[in-house]
């Protein structure tokens, strides 16, 4: 359960690490006076782009705009605000999203249709749109000045703009989620990746209040990005659950601007795909670790299942069970709750073949309890990161999901969020 | 949100109120020394019977026995223990359930196949079967002595056996759930009903750790009981959610022994059916009120939906949302979370037509927020019982679900249940 992906060279610079990308975060005072709350990502040239969105029937206003603007698979900028979800406020919400895209288009001089918009925060409250637009204008100016310095070769010390962007998308997050990597290609050249995400409550399969942004300077067409991103999301963000609620606002987008000059093929394309997935998994695990009020991280690995879909259902069901989460908090080796959560997942399996492990300790075998050392179990459960494994011995497929414990702090945070 | 069903005459005596039924509860020391933990219900004659069971793929051992014994639609006794679920312990579990049925059959001299068995408690731990069998033997002796006294007309003061039975099936319940009613029939005669239930955590649609037992002295065939019970469960126990977990052990059974001499027909049969449903709803609401750690009860009424199934999905999704539950605990009029939970329920509706009410206060209209008095909202949310209504204005169907808030106490209880 490493923090960074093994063998990959990590870079500074977050979403602005890939060539031709720039990012800033500013304080627009949307909800709090001293919080970064508007983020802007910009590519010097039009980028191939793809997105995956919340499956909630109730969608925030910017979602519709972004989906429309991504119809042609091209984007050049992304603006994100925290502090207000711009959801469920009627026409005003559509107009607000539109105004945000227009403001970006104007300040960096690109077509409005190449701007994507994302929001996160409280639902059902109108955006303080004037403050947001002022924020965008300031962000745009700063971004242009970055581009200018870059052109003049004055960009010696790395700018903290991308880091401020990653701060600006946070809500109840306690940890900034930001990465950059490079992939040296066997065909020559180097591809860079940048990424940032937010999410800590309302996280669930289907991307409850989760925003993720990936940038790369590879030259990869939108259709391929779309396929890679969809599969990556299935195995990453959709395998994280904090509280079972899925949100109105969530999206993951990827922009590939080709500025590296590398068009990956063969093995390099395979590596490209696995890096997209690996980065998404890393962000997803960060989100689970940062679950609202979480004191422990859990990884649930389910193997030996007839179908991949069933393996995913079981892994997610266990991660999402309030009783498993509370038992984890209480450091109680209550494997009965684990098997029960598998049982109501809707997946098909033979309960009498299931082996259950906490870390390396077997606690149930063939669907029934075995005698185990409660002391050893306690030591495993006392760790900050706990691995639960189920071997179903019923097929060849497997899946991994991530979650966190259910704590008093979660109740406190969510009993007082809006006001 | 009344505690008893309006217009129905309530009786004392719980499950033993209908003619020819007897019940006792004893202390067998299964988990705690001074807790009633074995309950026995007995009918002087064979009764028509029907059952509805958990949909969890992982089923406790007694479930299989009870399903088998109910194949012929006949039962004469039900034995229930708390303190141990008799689930996920392999062959020993099947043998334990078998031994419990045999012990009952022996002590009250009926065929083993007419005994139903139910258990509730910790999963994956072998039953202390010797203690349980001794308990059953004691319970049977006491029950026979009740029958004897009854025959001799010595049963002047109502026996508290049924009440002890209701106590014996409780686990983390804080309130005993026990009722009896009578239905005067227009065709002449009186039908009596008795009922008891347990459940407070792990409650969810599909009957998470919920046990319910209904008795009646009406003469109604098993096939009709089965149909009435299934429909009643759909609108009662399956509309309650405390924490989203469904259990391995749950069942609701009804026994009708015909001892009243009344075979209801016409209007009386309609009343009989609605009493079965009404009693199930009353028990279900009691369970939600008694949700583990709950400080508030919520009733969610969803109307104007295209299909009944969608209405149920939405109502259950709202009741089951951790964020809605935490907002209720925090007395925060966060209607965005309510609409969001409707949105991910899987039901089909038009979000822009939804009106949302807290009590009588409209907080959203046409899918967007309206300005409302936070003070009034606070007053509504401060109540112990809160009603949330959604008018979807999109069809003719409706549904009601019940739940409770998510509290620090829930986390405490479930962080330390097993040990």
PDB file of C-alpha atoms in Angstrom, chain B residues 234 239 305-316 345-348 397-399:
ATOM      1  CA  UNK B 234     -42.521  -5.319   1.245  1.00  0.00           C
ATOM      2  CA  UNK B 239     -38.867  -0.161   4.016  1.00  0.00           C
ATOM      3  CA  UNK B 305     -43.579   8.533  -9.007  1.00  0.00           C
ATOM      4  CA  UNK B 306     -44.055   6.548 -12.217  1.00  0.00           C
ATOM      5  CA  UNK B 307     -43.795   3.120 -10.571  1.00  0.00           C
ATOM      6  CA  UNK B 308     -44.228   1.773  -7.056  1.00  0.00           C
ATOM      7  CA  UNK B 309     -40.818   0.123  -7.250  1.00  0.00           C
ATOM      8  CA  UNK B 310     -39.145   3.439  -8.094  1.00  0.00           C
ATOM      9  CA  UNK B 311     -41.005   5.168  -5.264  1.00  0.00           C
ATOM     10  CA  UNK B 312     -39.695   2.528  -2.859  1.00  0.00           C
ATOM     11  CA  UNK B 313     -36.160   2.843  -4.195  1.00  0.00           C
ATOM     12  CA  UNK B 314     -36.157   6.598  -3.651  1.00  0.00           C
ATOM     13  CA  UNK B 315     -37.674   6.429  -0.164  1.00  0.00           C
ATOM     14  CA  UNK B 316     -35.202   3.732   0.935  1.00  0.00           C
ATOM     15  CA  UNK B 345     -31.343   5.464  -5.992  1.00  0.00           C
ATOM     16  CA  UNK B 346     -31.508   3.996  -9.477  1.00  0.00           C
ATOM     17  CA  UNK B 347     -35.089   5.220  -9.889  1.00  0.00           C
ATOM     18  CA  UNK B 348     -36.142   7.154 -12.957  1.00  0.00           C
ATOM     19  CA  UNK B 397     -47.268   5.913  -7.251  1.00  0.00           C
ATOM     20  CA  UNK B 398     -45.990   6.470  -3.735  1.00  0.00           C
ATOM     21  CA  UNK B 399     -44.052   4.755  -0.955  1.00  0.00           C
TER      22      UNK B 399
END
